[in-house]
Amino acid sequence: MKKLTLLLALLVLVLSALSALAEQDNLGNPMPDFSFVNTEGEPITLSEVLKEKDLVHISVFTTWCGPCKDEFPGMEKVYDQRRDRMEIFALSDFSMDTMEDIRKFKADMGMSFHFGLTEGTGIQNVVPIPAYPVNIF
């Protein structure tokens, strides 16, 4: 019975995510410009970064998310190889994460790309965030 309940809960989650994606009509449209302050206190603006880089990878994550932690080392490896042509923004979407939490998380993980918060970016209005991580290119 527990397995059936778990399976039904998982099915509801997947269907909710698919429904959110189906309602999303921004697929294929340019990402609206936004800015955030990174952990070093520098303002970062998408349009300014795209003047110098070919690609921006936006990872919407939380500090408590296991799969998020699992993907960051691979992202760092790609960033090390391609930083001349790409940038990565890792933005926490968890309302309880503070900039100090993000700063510590970044240091503990040994990451070198930009980290910040989604607050004020409007990303949630453009891309559905049904679970973490969400990766936007």
CSV table of C-alpha atoms in Angstrom, one decimal:
chain,number,residue,atom,x,y,z
A,1,MET,CA,0.0,0.0,0.0
A,2,LYS,CA,2.9,2.4,0.8
A,3,LYS,CA,4.4,1.7,-2.6
A,4,LEU,CA,1.2,2.5,-4.3
A,5,THR,CA,0.8,5.7,-2.4
A,6,LEU,CA,4.3,6.8,-3.2
A,7,LEU,CA,3.8,5.9,-6.9
A,8,LEU,CA,0.6,8.0,-7.0
A,9,ALA,CA,2.3,10.9,-5.3
A,10,LEU,CA,5.1,10.7,-7.8
A,11,LEU,CA,2.7,10.6,-10.7
A,12,VAL,CA,0.9,13.7,-9.4
A,13,LEU,CA,4.2,15.5,-9.2
A,14,VAL,CA,5.2,14.5,-12.7
A,15,LEU,CA,1.8,15.5,-14.1
A,16,SER,CA,1.9,18.8,-12.3
A,17,ALA,CA,5.3,19.5,-13.8
A,18,LEU,CA,4.2,18.5,-17.3
A,19,SER,CA,1.1,20.7,-17.0
A,20,ALA,CA,3.2,23.7,-16.0
A,21,LEU,CA,5.4,23.1,-18.9
A,22,ALA,CA,2.5,22.7,-21.3
A,23,GLU,CA,1.0,26.0,-20.1
A,24,GLN,CA,4.4,27.7,-20.6
A,25,ASP,CA,4.3,29.6,-23.9
A,26,ASN,CA,7.7,31.2,-23.5
A,27,LEU,CA,9.6,28.2,-24.9
A,28,GLY,CA,11.8,29.4,-27.7
A,29,ASN,CA,11.4,33.1,-26.8
A,30,PRO,CA,14.4,35.1,-25.7
A,31,MET,CA,14.9,35.3,-21.9
A,32,PRO,CA,13.8,38.7,-20.5
A,33,ASP,CA,16.7,40.7,-19.2
A,34,PHE,CA,17.3,40.6,-15.5
A,35,SER,CA,19.9,41.5,-12.9
A,36,PHE,CA,21.0,40.1,-9.6
A,37,VAL,CA,23.8,40.7,-7.1
A,38,ASN,CA,26.4,37.9,-6.8
A,39,THR,CA,28.0,36.6,-3.6
A,40,GLU,CA,30.9,39.1,-4.1
A,41,GLY,CA,28.4,42.0,-4.1
A,42,GLU,CA,28.7,42.7,-7.8
A,43,PRO,CA,25.6,43.5,-9.9
A,44,ILE,CA,25.3,41.0,-12.8
A,45,THR,CA,23.0,41.7,-15.8
A,46,LEU,CA,22.1,39.0,-18.3
A,47,SER,CA,22.2,41.4,-21.3
A,48,GLU,CA,25.7,42.7,-20.3
A,49,VAL,CA,27.1,39.2,-19.9
A,50,LEU,CA,25.7,38.2,-23.3
A,51,LYS,CA,27.6,41.0,-25.0
A,52,GLU,CA,30.8,39.1,-24.2
A,53,LYS,CA,29.6,35.5,-23.9
A,54,ASP,CA,27.8,33.1,-26.3
A,55,LEU,CA,25.8,31.3,-23.7
A,56,VAL,CA,24.5,31.8,-20.2
A,57,HIS,CA,23.5,28.7,-18.2
A,58,ILE,CA,21.1,29.6,-15.4
A,59,SER,CA,20.7,27.0,-12.6
A,60,VAL,CA,17.8,27.6,-10.2
A,61,PHE,CA,18.6,25.6,-7.1
A,62,THR,CA,18.4,25.5,-3.3
A,63,THR,CA,21.2,24.9,-0.8
A,64,TRP,CA,19.3,21.8,0.6
A,65,CYS,CA,18.8,20.1,-2.8
A,66,GLY,CA,20.8,16.9,-3.2
A,67,PRO,CA,20.5,16.7,-7.0
A,68,CYS,CA,21.6,20.4,-7.2
A,69,LYS,CA,24.7,19.6,-5.2
A,70,ASP,CA,25.4,16.6,-7.4
A,71,GLU,CA,25.3,18.6,-10.6
A,72,PHE,CA,27.5,21.5,-9.6
A,73,PRO,CA,30.9,19.7,-9.8
A,74,GLY,CA,30.1,18.8,-13.5
A,75,MET,CA,29.0,22.3,-14.2
A,76,GLU,CA,32.3,23.6,-12.7
A,77,LYS,CA,34.3,21.3,-14.9
A,78,VAL,CA,32.5,22.5,-18.1
A,79,TYR,CA,32.8,26.1,-16.9
A,80,ASP,CA,36.6,25.7,-16.4
A,81,GLN,CA,36.9,24.5,-20.0
A,82,ARG,CA,34.5,27.0,-21.6
A,83,ARG,CA,34.5,30.2,-19.4
A,84,ASP,CA,35.8,32.2,-22.3
A,85,ARG,CA,32.5,31.6,-24.2
A,86,MET,CA,29.9,30.9,-21.5
A,87,GLU,CA,28.8,32.0,-18.0
A,88,ILE,CA,26.9,30.2,-15.3
A,89,PHE,CA,24.4,31.9,-12.9
A,90,ALA,CA,23.4,29.7,-10.0
A,91,LEU,CA,20.4,31.3,-8.3
A,92,SER,CA,18.9,30.0,-5.1
A,93,ASP,CA,15.1,30.1,-5.2
A,94,PHE,CA,14.6,29.1,-1.5
A,95,SER,CA,13.1,32.0,0.5
A,96,MET,CA,15.1,31.0,3.6
A,97,ASP,CA,18.5,31.1,1.9
A,98,THR,CA,20.4,34.3,2.7
A,99,MET,CA,23.3,35.7,0.7
A,100,GLU,CA,25.6,34.5,3.5
A,101,ASP,CA,24.1,30.9,3.1
A,102,ILE,CA,24.8,31.1,-0.6
A,103,ARG,CA,28.3,32.4,-0.1
A,104,LYS,CA,29.1,29.6,2.3
A,105,PHE,CA,27.5,27.0,0.0
A,106,LYS,CA,29.6,28.3,-3.0
A,107,ALA,CA,32.8,28.1,-1.0
A,108,ASP,CA,32.1,24.7,0.5
A,109,MET,CA,31.3,23.4,-3.0
A,110,GLY,CA,34.5,25.0,-4.5
A,111,MET,CA,32.6,26.7,-7.3
A,112,SER,CA,33.9,29.7,-9.3
A,113,PHE,CA,30.9,30.9,-11.3
A,114,HIS,CA,28.3,33.5,-10.2
A,115,PHE,CA,25.9,32.6,-7.3
A,116,GLY,CA,23.0,34.7,-6.1
A,117,LEU,CA,19.3,34.7,-5.3
A,118,THR,CA,16.3,34.6,-7.7
A,119,GLU,CA,14.6,37.3,-5.7
A,120,GLY,CA,13.8,40.2,-7.9
A,121,THR,CA,14.8,38.5,-11.1
A,122,GLY,CA,11.3,37.5,-12.3
A,123,ILE,CA,12.6,34.1,-13.5
A,124,GLN,CA,9.7,32.4,-11.8
A,125,ASN,CA,7.3,34.4,-14.0
A,126,VAL,CA,9.0,33.2,-17.2
A,127,VAL,CA,10.0,29.6,-16.5
A,128,PRO,CA,8.0,27.1,-14.3
A,129,ILE,CA,10.0,25.9,-11.3
A,130,PRO,CA,8.2,22.6,-10.4
A,131,ALA,CA,11.2,21.1,-8.7
A,132,TYR,CA,15.0,21.7,-8.2
A,133,PRO,CA,17.3,22.0,-10.0
A,134,VAL,CA,15.9,23.8,-13.1
A,135,ASN,CA,18.4,24.6,-15.8
A,136,ILE,CA,17.8,27.3,-18.4
A,137,PHE,CA,20.1,27.9,-21.4
